Amino acid sequence: MIIYLKHLVFYICNNPVHRGLVENIVDYTWTSYNDLISKKTKRINLGETMDWFDSKEEFILFHKTKHYLNEIDTFIIE
């Protein structure tokens, strides 16, 4: 289940790159990726989401890796 959730978070965060809006995920202002890696105080608790990745560094590494989204393909609406 956790691998599914990790891929789902990746899909959501990486969508601006996938759609060609930016080349790098950090360049998209409104992505939740930047909120997740930021040290700023947030209005929502993102701790559980980060726990799925074990650490901030693992989260960043996961998002730098090419993923084939087989686990969530059936839920993606193009």
C-alpha atoms as an extended CHARMM CRD file, in Angstrom:
* protein
*
        78  EXT
         1         1  MET       CA              0.0000000000        0.0000000000        0.0000000000  PROA      1               0.0000000000
         2         2  ILE       CA              2.8090000000        2.4190000000        0.8570000000  PROA      2               0.0000000000
         3         3  ILE       CA              4.4530000000        1.9870000000       -2.5550000000  PROA      3               0.0000000000
         4         4  TYR       CA              1.1320000000        2.9290000000       -4.1630000000  PROA      4               0.0000000000
         5         5  LEU       CA              0.8760000000        6.0510000000       -2.0160000000  PROA      5               0.0000000000
         6         6  LYS       CA              4.4850000000        7.0100000000       -2.7800000000  PROA      6               0.0000000000
         7         7  HSD       CA              3.8150000000        6.7250000000       -6.5060000000  PROA      7               0.0000000000
         8         8  LEU       CA              0.5970000000        8.6940000000       -6.1260000000  PROA      8               0.0000000000
         9         9  VAL       CA              2.4450000000       11.5360000000       -4.3710000000  PROA      9               0.0000000000
        10        10  PHE       CA              5.0810000000       11.4040000000       -7.1180000000  PROA      10              0.0000000000
        11        11  TYR       CA              2.4040000000       11.6000000000       -9.8090000000  PROA      11              0.0000000000
        12        12  ILE       CA              0.7530000000       14.6110000000       -8.1810000000  PROA      12              0.0000000000
        13        13  CYS       CA              4.0080000000       16.4670000000       -7.5390000000  PROA      13              0.0000000000
        14        14  ASN       CA              5.4900000000       15.6120000000      -10.9370000000  PROA      14              0.0000000000
        15        15  ASN       CA              2.3900000000       16.4730000000      -12.9770000000  PROA      15              0.0000000000
        16        16  PRO       CA              3.6700000000       19.9520000000      -14.0230000000  PROA      16              0.0000000000
        17        17  VAL       CA              6.8000000000       18.2850000000      -15.4650000000  PROA      17              0.0000000000
        18        18  HSD       CA              4.7690000000       15.5250000000      -17.1100000000  PROA      18              0.0000000000
        19        19  ARG       CA              2.4910000000       18.1370000000      -18.7290000000  PROA      19              0.0000000000
        20        20  GLY       CA              5.4520000000       20.1730000000      -19.9900000000  PROA      20              0.0000000000
        21        21  LEU       CA              4.8090000000       23.2570000000      -17.8620000000  PROA      21              0.0000000000
        22        22  VAL       CA              8.3350000000       23.1580000000      -16.4070000000  PROA      22              0.0000000000
        23        23  GLU       CA             11.4440000000       21.0340000000      -16.8580000000  PROA      23              0.0000000000
        24        24  ASN       CA             12.2200000000       20.7150000000      -13.1650000000  PROA      24              0.0000000000
        25        25  ILE       CA              9.6810000000       20.0820000000      -10.4370000000  PROA      25              0.0000000000
        26        26  VAL       CA             11.1320000000       22.7600000000       -8.1340000000  PROA      26              0.0000000000
        27        27  ASP       CA             10.4700000000       25.4300000000      -10.7710000000  PROA      27              0.0000000000
        28        28  TYR       CA              6.6900000000       25.0800000000      -10.4800000000  PROA      28              0.0000000000
        29        29  THR       CA              5.4710000000       27.4900000000       -7.8250000000  PROA      29              0.0000000000
        30        30  TRP       CA              2.2030000000       25.7560000000       -6.9390000000  PROA      30              0.0000000000
        31        31  THR       CA              3.4010000000       22.1820000000       -6.5410000000  PROA      31              0.0000000000
        32        32  SER       CA              3.1260000000       20.5210000000       -3.1600000000  PROA      32              0.0000000000
        33        33  TYR       CA              6.6520000000       19.1800000000       -3.7020000000  PROA      33              0.0000000000
        34        34  ASN       CA              8.1500000000       22.4940000000       -2.5980000000  PROA      34              0.0000000000
        35        35  ASP       CA              5.9200000000       22.5340000000        0.4920000000  PROA      35              0.0000000000
        36        36  LEU       CA              7.0050000000       19.0400000000        1.4240000000  PROA      36              0.0000000000
        37        37  ILE       CA             10.7340000000       19.7840000000        1.2470000000  PROA      37              0.0000000000
        38        38  SER       CA             10.5160000000       23.2970000000        2.7250000000  PROA      38              0.0000000000
        39        39  LYS       CA             11.4790000000       24.0150000000        6.3130000000  PROA      39              0.0000000000
        40        40  LYS       CA              8.7770000000       26.6800000000        6.5310000000  PROA      40              0.0000000000
        41        41  THR       CA              5.9020000000       26.2720000000        8.9690000000  PROA      41              0.0000000000
        42        42  LYS       CA              2.9080000000       24.8100000000        7.1860000000  PROA      42              0.0000000000
        43        43  ARG       CA             -0.8060000000       25.0360000000        7.8200000000  PROA      43              0.0000000000
        44        44  ILE       CA             -1.2250000000       21.3150000000        7.2880000000  PROA      44              0.0000000000
        45        45  ASN       CA              0.6870000000       18.4110000000        8.7750000000  PROA      45              0.0000000000
        46        46  LEU       CA              2.6850000000       16.7030000000        6.0390000000  PROA      46              0.0000000000
        47        47  GLY       CA              4.5050000000       14.4190000000        8.4590000000  PROA      47              0.0000000000
        48        48  GLU       CA              2.6180000000       11.2630000000        7.5620000000  PROA      48              0.0000000000
        49        49  THR       CA              3.3030000000       11.7790000000        3.8740000000  PROA      49              0.0000000000
        50        50  MET       CA              7.0020000000       12.2810000000        4.5510000000  PROA      50              0.0000000000
        51        51  ASP       CA              6.9940000000        9.1780000000        6.7830000000  PROA      51              0.0000000000
        52        52  TRP       CA              6.1390000000        7.0700000000        3.7180000000  PROA      52              0.0000000000
        53        53  PHE       CA              9.5280000000        8.0780000000        2.3010000000  PROA      53              0.0000000000
        54        54  ASP       CA             11.4750000000        7.6110000000        5.5640000000  PROA      54              0.0000000000
        55        55  SER       CA             13.3190000000       10.9340000000        5.2080000000  PROA      55              0.0000000000
        56        56  LYS       CA             13.3710000000       14.1990000000        3.3030000000  PROA      56              0.0000000000
        57        57  GLU       CA             16.4410000000       13.0010000000        1.4060000000  PROA      57              0.0000000000
        58        58  GLU       CA             14.6650000000        9.8030000000        0.3130000000  PROA      58              0.0000000000
        59        59  PHE       CA             11.6540000000       11.8660000000       -0.7680000000  PROA      59              0.0000000000
        60        60  ILE       CA             13.8650000000       14.0630000000       -2.9550000000  PROA      60              0.0000000000
        61        61  LEU       CA             15.7110000000       11.0390000000       -4.3800000000  PROA      61              0.0000000000
        62        62  PHE       CA             12.4160000000        9.2910000000       -5.1520000000  PROA      62              0.0000000000
        63        63  HSD       CA             11.2720000000       12.3430000000       -7.1200000000  PROA      63              0.0000000000
        64        64  LYS       CA             14.5470000000       12.5230000000       -9.0670000000  PROA      64              0.0000000000
        65        65  THR       CA             14.1290000000        8.9240000000      -10.2380000000  PROA      65              0.0000000000
        66        66  LYS       CA             12.2020000000        7.9090000000      -13.3710000000  PROA      66              0.0000000000
        67        67  HSD       CA              9.0460000000        6.0350000000      -12.4100000000  PROA      67              0.0000000000
        68        68  TYR       CA              6.6840000000        3.9290000000      -14.4260000000  PROA      68              0.0000000000
        69        69  LEU       CA              3.3630000000        4.4400000000      -12.7630000000  PROA      69              0.0000000000
        70        70  ASN       CA              1.9170000000        0.9560000000      -13.2370000000  PROA      70              0.0000000000
        71        71  GLU       CA              0.5610000000        0.9720000000       -9.6850000000  PROA      71              0.0000000000
        72        72  ILE       CA             -1.7280000000        3.9230000000      -10.3870000000  PROA      72              0.0000000000
        73        73  ASP       CA             -2.2890000000        3.6640000000      -14.1680000000  PROA      73              0.0000000000
        74        74  THR       CA             -5.8490000000        2.4680000000      -13.7350000000  PROA      74              0.0000000000
        75        75  PHE       CA             -6.7170000000        5.6280000000      -11.7950000000  PROA      75              0.0000000000
        76        76  ILE       CA             -5.1350000000        8.1890000000      -14.1540000000  PROA      76              0.0000000000
        77        77  ILE       CA             -7.5760000000       10.1040000000      -16.3070000000  PROA      77              0.0000000000
        78        78  GLU       CA             -5.9420000000       11.7010000000      -19.3330000000  PROA      78              0.0000000000
